[in-house]
Amino acid sequence: MGAKRELLMDIDFYLVTDSGLSKKGTLSDVQDAVVSGCKIVQYREKKKSTKEMIAEALQIKAICGDDAIFLVNDRIDVALAVDADGVHIGQDDMPIDVAREILGEDKIIGLTVHDIHEAIEAENSGADYVGLSPIFDTATKSDAGKGIGTERIMDVKNAISIPIVAIGGINKENCRDVIENGADSLVAISAVVCSDDVQRETKEFIATIRETLDRIS
Ligand code: TZP
Ligand code: MG
């Protein structure tokens, strides 16, 4: 098992970049999150050219170094070009078996799922983790759909054994509930990248997640 794959068992706060929402820019956000202890970063960029994405992805990879897993959203070509640690894909992106064939066994593949059926299918098709979405209503992703609520996390937890990353509408007020209901890790995009202090927000999320995981274990 690669070192980065081992790190996947230890993730708590998961950073997804958003250059449209970010106050200080993607690279600054990644830097701030990683120095604050974030162990997984997903480069999610919908507007830039492939050339710009490759240049930025190389910089993100360098910031992550050995400290954080570095994944690229959707763009398997970009992930391959920069030798990222893996990808995060959605239900309408490249089928996971095809992505695995292209990326090989060593790369990490995360898949967005919306319910227990997609989660079981994700595990059976070789996903390394699932992103369960959206837990709450969110304005950050226009087509995310209605929040499924925290109780659904436990249903998924009871059905699969790969890590569950919760996403959608999560903030510091509701994040305890998300972890108590079975999420291993969580994403909070706007709550972190729209803040003036990404380091402080990342540290606070990590502390709350860790404290909750310790309490329920
Ligand atoms: N995928 C599902 S919901 C979402 C994505 C990228 C947006 C989450 O953003 P926020 O600001 O944490 O609700
Ligand atoms: Mg996608």
PDB file of C-alpha atoms and ligand atoms in Angstrom:
ATOM      1  CA  MET A   1       0.000   0.000   0.000  1.00  0.00           C
ATOM      2  CA  GLY A   2       1.377   3.416  -0.966  1.00  0.00           C
ATOM      3  CA  ALA A   3       1.971   6.067   1.671  1.00  0.00           C
ATOM      4  CA  LYS A   4      -0.733   8.295   0.229  1.00  0.00           C
ATOM      5  CA  ARG A   5      -3.254   5.454   0.262  1.00  0.00           C
ATOM      6  CA  GLU A   6      -2.446   4.903   3.946  1.00  0.00           C
ATOM      7  CA  LEU A   7      -2.993   8.619   4.558  1.00  0.00           C
ATOM      8  CA  LEU A   8      -6.518   8.176   3.184  1.00  0.00           C
ATOM      9  CA  MET A   9      -7.414   6.229   6.341  1.00  0.00           C
ATOM     10  CA  ASP A  10      -6.448   9.261   8.411  1.00  0.00           C
ATOM     11  CA  ILE A  11      -8.215  12.135   6.655  1.00  0.00           C
ATOM     12  CA  ASP A  12     -10.458  14.548   8.543  1.00  0.00           C
ATOM     13  CA  PHE A  13     -10.962  17.973   6.956  1.00  0.00           C
ATOM     14  CA  TYR A  14     -10.907  17.650   3.137  1.00  0.00           C
ATOM     15  CA  LEU A  15     -10.176  20.778   1.070  1.00  0.00           C
ATOM     16  CA  VAL A  16     -11.904  21.237  -2.288  1.00  0.00           C
ATOM     17  CA  THR A  17     -10.668  24.320  -4.126  1.00  0.00           C
ATOM     18  CA  ASP A  18     -13.028  26.890  -5.629  1.00  0.00           C
ATOM     19  CA  SER A  19     -11.352  29.756  -7.468  1.00  0.00           C
ATOM     20  CA  GLY A  20     -14.715  31.491  -7.964  1.00  0.00           C
ATOM     21  CA  LEU A  21     -15.466  31.691  -4.240  1.00  0.00           C
ATOM     22  CA  SER A  22     -11.943  31.997  -2.879  1.00  0.00           C
ATOM     23  CA  LYS A  23     -10.924  35.255  -1.227  1.00  0.00           C
ATOM     24  CA  LYS A  24      -7.176  34.774  -1.564  1.00  0.00           C
ATOM     25  CA  GLY A  25      -6.873  32.369  -4.475  1.00  0.00           C
ATOM     26  CA  THR A  26      -6.533  28.633  -4.872  1.00  0.00           C
ATOM     27  CA  LEU A  27      -2.804  28.358  -4.202  1.00  0.00           C
ATOM     28  CA  SER A  28      -3.066  30.450  -1.044  1.00  0.00           C
ATOM     29  CA  ASP A  29      -6.001  28.312   0.153  1.00  0.00           C
ATOM     30  CA  VAL A  30      -4.110  25.070  -0.463  1.00  0.00           C
ATOM     31  CA  GLN A  31      -1.012  26.400   1.291  1.00  0.00           C
ATOM     32  CA  ASP A  32      -3.042  27.599   4.284  1.00  0.00           C
ATOM     33  CA  ALA A  33      -4.971  24.341   4.560  1.00  0.00           C
ATOM     34  CA  VAL A  34      -1.923  22.067   4.283  1.00  0.00           C
ATOM     35  CA  VAL A  35       0.165  24.018   6.834  1.00  0.00           C
ATOM     36  CA  SER A  36      -2.842  23.793   9.147  1.00  0.00           C
ATOM     37  CA  GLY A  37      -2.886  19.991   8.948  1.00  0.00           C
ATOM     38  CA  CYS A  38      -5.285  19.223   6.074  1.00  0.00           C
ATOM     39  CA  LYS A  39      -4.311  15.828   4.643  1.00  0.00           C
ATOM     40  CA  ILE A  40      -6.315  15.792   1.412  1.00  0.00           C
ATOM     41  CA  VAL A  41      -6.764  18.390  -1.324  1.00  0.00           C
ATOM     42  CA  GLN A  42      -8.968  18.202  -4.407  1.00  0.00           C
ATOM     43  CA  TYR A  43      -8.216  20.630  -7.208  1.00  0.00           C
ATOM     44  CA  ARG A  44     -11.654  21.490  -8.601  1.00  0.00           C
ATOM     45  CA  GLU A  45     -11.418  24.024 -11.403  1.00  0.00           C
ATOM     46  CA  LYS A  46     -14.184  24.536 -13.931  1.00  0.00           C
ATOM     47  CA  LYS A  47     -13.104  27.734 -15.689  1.00  0.00           C
ATOM     48  CA  LYS A  48      -9.401  27.649 -16.501  1.00  0.00           C
ATOM     49  CA  SER A  49      -7.767  26.289 -19.644  1.00  0.00           C
ATOM     50  CA  THR A  50      -6.060  22.925 -19.593  1.00  0.00           C
ATOM     51  CA  LYS A  51      -2.709  24.675 -19.859  1.00  0.00           C
ATOM     52  CA  GLU A  52      -3.458  26.890 -16.853  1.00  0.00           C
ATOM     53  CA  MET A  53      -4.773  23.906 -14.923  1.00  0.00           C
ATOM     54  CA  ILE A  54      -1.614  21.877 -15.484  1.00  0.00           C
ATOM     55  CA  ALA A  55       0.571  24.771 -14.327  1.00  0.00           C
ATOM     56  CA  GLU A  56      -1.562  25.302 -11.216  1.00  0.00           C
ATOM     57  CA  ALA A  57      -1.857  21.579 -10.504  1.00  0.00           C
ATOM     58  CA  LEU A  58       1.947  21.255 -10.480  1.00  0.00           C
ATOM     59  CA  GLN A  59       2.141  23.995  -7.868  1.00  0.00           C
ATOM     60  CA  ILE A  60      -0.570  22.363  -5.755  1.00  0.00           C
ATOM     61  CA  LYS A  61       1.237  19.042  -5.993  1.00  0.00           C
ATOM     62  CA  ALA A  62       4.413  20.699  -4.720  1.00  0.00           C
ATOM     63  CA  ILE A  63       2.565  22.279  -1.789  1.00  0.00           C
ATOM     64  CA  CYS A  64       0.950  18.949  -0.855  1.00  0.00           C
ATOM     65  CA  GLY A  65       4.278  17.122  -1.017  1.00  0.00           C
ATOM     66  CA  ASP A  66       4.222  14.096   1.299  1.00  0.00           C
ATOM     67  CA  ASP A  67       1.836  15.821   3.720  1.00  0.00           C
ATOM     68  CA  ALA A  68      -1.419  15.705   1.796  1.00  0.00           C
ATOM     69  CA  ILE A  69      -3.094  13.590  -0.861  1.00  0.00           C
ATOM     70  CA  PHE A  70      -3.506  15.560  -4.073  1.00  0.00           C
ATOM     71  CA  LEU A  71      -6.513  14.726  -6.281  1.00  0.00           C
ATOM     72  CA  VAL A  72      -7.865  16.372  -9.423  1.00  0.00           C
ATOM     73  CA  ASN A  73     -11.605  16.735  -9.933  1.00  0.00           C
ATOM     74  CA  ASP A  74     -12.950  15.187 -13.167  1.00  0.00           C
ATOM     75  CA  ARG A  75      -9.872  15.805 -15.291  1.00  0.00           C
ATOM     76  CA  ILE A  76      -8.085  12.481 -15.577  1.00  0.00           C
ATOM     77  CA  ASP A  77      -5.876  13.965 -18.298  1.00  0.00           C
ATOM     78  CA  VAL A  78      -4.666  16.693 -15.931  1.00  0.00           C
ATOM     79  CA  ALA A  79      -4.154  14.174 -13.115  1.00  0.00           C
ATOM     80  CA  LEU A  80      -2.002  12.045 -15.432  1.00  0.00           C
ATOM     81  CA  ALA A  81      -0.115  15.033 -16.808  1.00  0.00           C
ATOM     82  CA  VAL A  82       1.077  16.091 -13.351  1.00  0.00           C
ATOM     83  CA  ASP A  83       1.193  12.603 -11.802  1.00  0.00           C
ATOM     84  CA  ALA A  84      -1.333  13.517  -9.107  1.00  0.00           C
ATOM     85  CA  ASP A  85      -2.210  11.002  -6.393  1.00  0.00           C
ATOM     86  CA  GLY A  86      -5.567  10.413  -8.042  1.00  0.00           C
ATOM     87  CA  VAL A  87      -8.904  11.826  -9.104  1.00  0.00           C
ATOM     88  CA  HIS A  88     -12.358  12.585  -7.814  1.00  0.00           C
ATOM     89  CA  ILE A  89     -15.126  11.823 -10.288  1.00  0.00           C
ATOM     90  CA  GLY A  90     -18.903  12.101 -10.409  1.00  0.00           C
ATOM     91  CA  GLN A  91     -21.660   9.773 -11.572  1.00  0.00           C
ATOM     92  CA  ASP A  92     -21.667  11.379 -15.035  1.00  0.00           C
ATOM     93  CA  ASP A  93     -17.902  11.492 -15.491  1.00  0.00           C
ATOM     94  CA  MET A  94     -15.717   8.691 -16.842  1.00  0.00           C
ATOM     95  CA  PRO A  95     -16.940   5.291 -15.574  1.00  0.00           C
ATOM     96  CA  ILE A  96     -14.833   4.176 -12.648  1.00  0.00           C
ATOM     97  CA  ASP A  97     -13.620   0.940 -14.266  1.00  0.00           C
ATOM     98  CA  VAL A  98     -12.371   2.909 -17.270  1.00  0.00           C
ATOM     99  CA  ALA A  99     -10.705   5.475 -14.987  1.00  0.00           C
ATOM    100  CA  ARG A 100      -9.028   2.659 -13.043  1.00  0.00           C
ATOM    101  CA  GLU A 101      -7.789   1.072 -16.254  1.00  0.00           C
ATOM    102  CA  ILE A 102      -6.203   4.363 -17.309  1.00  0.00           C
ATOM    103  CA  LEU A 103      -4.839   5.412 -13.906  1.00  0.00           C
ATOM    104  CA  GLY A 104      -3.686   2.042 -12.594  1.00  0.00           C
ATOM    105  CA  GLU A 105      -4.064   0.384  -9.205  1.00  0.00           C
ATOM    106  CA  ASP A 106      -1.840   2.797  -7.298  1.00  0.00           C
ATOM    107  CA  LYS A 107      -3.922   5.913  -7.864  1.00  0.00           C
ATOM    108  CA  ILE A 108      -6.698   6.967  -5.536  1.00  0.00           C
ATOM    109  CA  ILE A 109     -10.167   7.284  -7.054  1.00  0.00           C
ATOM    110  CA  GLY A 110     -13.011   8.988  -5.185  1.00  0.00           C
ATOM    111  CA  LEU A 111     -16.562   8.864  -6.473  1.00  0.00           C
ATOM    112  CA  THR A 112     -19.502  11.135  -5.665  1.00  0.00           C
ATOM    113  CA  VAL A 113     -22.573   9.187  -4.557  1.00  0.00           C
ATOM    114  CA  HIS A 114     -26.025  10.368  -3.539  1.00  0.00           C
ATOM    115  CA  ASP A 115     -27.532   7.323  -1.877  1.00  0.00           C
ATOM    116  CA  ILE A 116     -26.847   3.884  -0.463  1.00  0.00           C
ATOM    117  CA  HIS A 117     -27.218   2.140  -3.848  1.00  0.00           C
ATOM    118  CA  GLU A 118     -24.622   4.315  -5.558  1.00  0.00           C
ATOM    119  CA  ALA A 119     -22.358   3.902  -2.525  1.00  0.00           C
ATOM    120  CA  ILE A 120     -22.471   0.096  -2.667  1.00  0.00           C
ATOM    121  CA  GLU A 121     -21.883   0.187  -6.420  1.00  0.00           C
ATOM    122  CA  ALA A 122     -18.948   2.572  -5.906  1.00  0.00           C
ATOM    123  CA  GLU A 123     -17.280   0.214  -3.442  1.00  0.00           C
ATOM    124  CA  ASN A 124     -17.899  -2.797  -5.685  1.00  0.00           C
ATOM    125  CA  SER A 125     -16.382  -1.008  -8.676  1.00  0.00           C
ATOM    126  CA  GLY A 126     -13.182  -0.223  -6.823  1.00  0.00           C
ATOM    127  CA  ALA A 127     -13.622   3.326  -5.523  1.00  0.00           C
ATOM    128  CA  ASP A 128     -11.190   4.150  -2.726  1.00  0.00           C
ATOM    129  CA  TYR A 129     -13.670   6.434  -0.974  1.00  0.00           C
ATOM    130  CA  VAL A 130     -17.075   7.969  -1.618  1.00  0.00           C
ATOM    131  CA  GLY A 131     -18.083  11.617  -1.456  1.00  0.00           C
ATOM    132  CA  LEU A 132     -21.659  11.562  -0.116  1.00  0.00           C
ATOM    133  CA  SER A 133     -23.542  14.554  -1.528  1.00  0.00           C
ATOM    134  CA  PRO A 134     -25.228  16.846  -0.659  1.00  0.00           C
ATOM    135  CA  ILE A 135     -25.758  16.476   3.084  1.00  0.00           C
ATOM    136  CA  PHE A 136     -27.471  19.874   3.335  1.00  0.00           C
ATOM    137  CA  ASP A 137     -28.777  22.306   0.733  1.00  0.00           C
ATOM    138  CA  THR A 138     -25.929  24.349  -0.754  1.00  0.00           C
ATOM    139  CA  ALA A 139     -25.596  27.322  -3.082  1.00  0.00           C
ATOM    140  CA  THR A 140     -22.008  26.429  -3.977  1.00  0.00           C
ATOM    141  CA  LYS A 141     -22.975  23.787  -6.572  1.00  0.00           C
ATOM    142  CA  SER A 142     -26.072  24.772  -8.527  1.00  0.00           C
ATOM    143  CA  ASP A 143     -27.022  21.238  -9.554  1.00  0.00           C
ATOM    144  CA  ALA A 144     -26.236  19.555  -6.227  1.00  0.00           C
ATOM    145  CA  GLY A 145     -29.892  18.827  -5.462  1.00  0.00           C
ATOM    146  CA  LYS A 146     -31.651  18.800  -2.103  1.00  0.00           C
ATOM    147  CA  GLY A 147     -29.821  17.946   1.078  1.00  0.00           C
ATOM    148  CA  ILE A 148     -30.255  14.287   2.099  1.00  0.00           C
ATOM    149  CA  GLY A 149     -29.787  14.951   5.835  1.00  0.00           C
ATOM    150  CA  THR A 150     -27.315  13.483   8.282  1.00  0.00           C
ATOM    151  CA  GLU A 151     -29.292  10.301   9.048  1.00  0.00           C
ATOM    152  CA  ARG A 152     -28.550   8.980   5.540  1.00  0.00           C
ATOM    153  CA  ILE A 153     -24.823   9.019   6.335  1.00  0.00           C
ATOM    154  CA  MET A 154     -25.269   6.237   8.874  1.00  0.00           C
ATOM    155  CA  ASP A 155     -27.249   4.132   6.376  1.00  0.00           C
ATOM    156  CA  VAL A 156     -24.330   4.392   3.945  1.00  0.00           C
ATOM    157  CA  LYS A 157     -21.809   3.759   6.748  1.00  0.00           C
ATOM    158  CA  ASN A 158     -23.584   0.495   7.591  1.00  0.00           C
ATOM    159  CA  ALA A 159     -23.485  -0.621   3.951  1.00  0.00           C
ATOM    160  CA  ILE A 160     -19.876   0.025   2.871  1.00  0.00           C
ATOM    161  CA  SER A 161     -16.404  -0.153   4.369  1.00  0.00           C
ATOM    162  CA  ILE A 162     -14.503   2.468   2.346  1.00  0.00           C
ATOM    163  CA  PRO A 163     -14.215   5.985   3.834  1.00  0.00           C
ATOM    164  CA  ILE A 164     -17.165   8.365   3.559  1.00  0.00           C
ATOM    165  CA  VAL A 165     -16.466  12.026   2.860  1.00  0.00           C
ATOM    166  CA  ALA A 166     -19.539  14.185   3.503  1.00  0.00           C
ATOM    167  CA  ILE A 167     -20.089  17.280   1.339  1.00  0.00           C
ATOM    168  CA  GLY A 168     -22.665  20.002   0.824  1.00  0.00           C
ATOM    169  CA  GLY A 169     -23.722  22.833   3.118  1.00  0.00           C
ATOM    170  CA  ILE A 170     -21.414  21.827   5.961  1.00  0.00           C
ATOM    171  CA  ASN A 171     -20.257  24.482   8.414  1.00  0.00           C
ATOM    172  CA  LYS A 172     -18.826  24.637  11.908  1.00  0.00           C
ATOM    173  CA  GLU A 173     -22.288  24.544  13.462  1.00  0.00           C
ATOM    174  CA  ASN A 174     -23.455  21.334  11.789  1.00  0.00           C
ATOM    175  CA  CYS A 175     -20.171  19.475  11.319  1.00  0.00           C
ATOM    176  CA  ARG A 176     -20.342  17.595  14.653  1.00  0.00           C
ATOM    177  CA  ASP A 177     -23.661  16.117  13.594  1.00  0.00           C
ATOM    178  CA  VAL A 178     -22.133  15.003  10.281  1.00  0.00           C
ATOM    179  CA  ILE A 179     -19.310  13.132  12.032  1.00  0.00           C
ATOM    180  CA  GLU A 180     -21.575  11.710  14.758  1.00  0.00           C
ATOM    181  CA  ASN A 181     -23.713  10.218  11.993  1.00  0.00           C
ATOM    182  CA  GLY A 182     -20.822   8.292  10.479  1.00  0.00           C
ATOM    183  CA  ALA A 183     -18.800  10.474   8.116  1.00  0.00           C
ATOM    184  CA  ASP A 184     -15.048   9.821   8.267  1.00  0.00           C
ATOM    185  CA  SER A 185     -14.180  13.160   6.729  1.00  0.00           C
ATOM    186  CA  LEU A 186     -15.937  16.250   5.447  1.00  0.00           C
ATOM    187  CA  VAL A 187     -15.665  19.028   2.896  1.00  0.00           C
ATOM    188  CA  ALA A 188     -16.743  22.583   3.660  1.00  0.00           C
ATOM    189  CA  ILE A 189     -15.982  24.808   0.684  1.00  0.00           C
ATOM    190  CA  SER A 190     -17.666  28.175   1.265  1.00  0.00           C
ATOM    191  CA  ALA A 191     -17.230  27.976   5.047  1.00  0.00           C
ATOM    192  CA  VAL A 192     -13.474  27.900   4.514  1.00  0.00           C
ATOM    193  CA  VAL A 193     -12.458  29.583   1.243  1.00  0.00           C
ATOM    194  CA  CYS A 194     -14.789  32.573   1.744  1.00  0.00           C
ATOM    195  CA  SER A 195     -13.237  33.271   5.120  1.00  0.00           C
ATOM    196  CA  ASP A 196     -10.497  35.823   5.806  1.00  0.00           C
ATOM    197  CA  ASP A 197      -8.446  33.226   7.612  1.00  0.00           C
ATOM    198  CA  VAL A 198      -8.279  29.827   5.920  1.00  0.00           C
ATOM    199  CA  GLN A 199      -5.649  28.621   8.388  1.00  0.00           C
ATOM    200  CA  ARG A 200      -7.861  29.371  11.379  1.00  0.00           C
ATOM    201  CA  GLU A 201     -10.949  27.799   9.776  1.00  0.00           C
ATOM    202  CA  THR A 202      -9.050  24.657   8.742  1.00  0.00           C
ATOM    203  CA  LYS A 203      -7.582  24.234  12.231  1.00  0.00           C
ATOM    204  CA  GLU A 204     -10.991  24.698  13.836  1.00  0.00           C
ATOM    205  CA  PHE A 205     -12.622  22.147  11.532  1.00  0.00           C
ATOM    206  CA  ILE A 206      -9.848  19.626  12.165  1.00  0.00           C
ATOM    207  CA  ALA A 207     -10.053  20.121  15.945  1.00  0.00           C
ATOM    208  CA  THR A 208     -13.851  19.695  15.954  1.00  0.00           C
ATOM    209  CA  ILE A 209     -13.750  16.619  13.706  1.00  0.00           C
ATOM    210  CA  ARG A 210     -10.989  14.991  15.802  1.00  0.00           C
ATOM    211  CA  GLU A 211     -12.720  15.779  19.079  1.00  0.00           C
ATOM    212  CA  THR A 212     -15.987  14.301  17.752  1.00  0.00           C
ATOM    213  CA  LEU A 213     -14.308  11.183  16.340  1.00  0.00           C
ATOM    214  CA  ASP A 214     -12.495  10.603  19.657  1.00  0.00           C
ATOM    215  CA  ARG A 215     -15.706  11.044  21.625  1.00  0.00           C
ATOM    216  CA  ILE A 216     -17.729   8.555  19.557  1.00  0.00           C
ATOM    217  CA  SER A 217     -14.997   5.931  19.087  1.00  0.00           C
TER     218      SER A 217
HETATM  219  N1  TZP B   1     -20.326  18.761  -4.613  1.00  0.00           N
HETATM  220  C1  TZP B   1     -21.444  18.491  -3.968  1.00  0.00           C
HETATM  221  S1  TZP B   1     -21.983  19.755  -3.013  1.00  0.00           S
HETATM  222  C2  TZP B   1     -20.649  20.706  -3.477  1.00  0.00           C
HETATM  223  C3  TZP B   1     -19.861  20.000  -4.357  1.00  0.00           C
HETATM  224  C4  TZP B   1     -18.640  20.465  -4.997  1.00  0.00           C
HETATM  225  C5  TZP B   1     -20.434  22.085  -2.988  1.00  0.00           C
HETATM  226  C6  TZP B   1     -20.124  22.136  -1.530  1.00  0.00           C
HETATM  227  O1  TZP B   1     -19.842  23.460  -1.159  1.00  0.00           O
HETATM  228  P1  TZP B   1     -20.219  24.051   0.274  1.00  0.00           P
HETATM  229  O2  TZP B   1     -19.871  25.507   0.166  1.00  0.00           O
HETATM  230  O3  TZP B   1     -19.332  23.350   1.266  1.00  0.00           O
HETATM  231  O4  TZP B   1     -21.675  23.803   0.495  1.00  0.00           O
HETATM  232 MG    MG B   2     -17.581  15.851 -11.877  1.00  0.00          MG
END
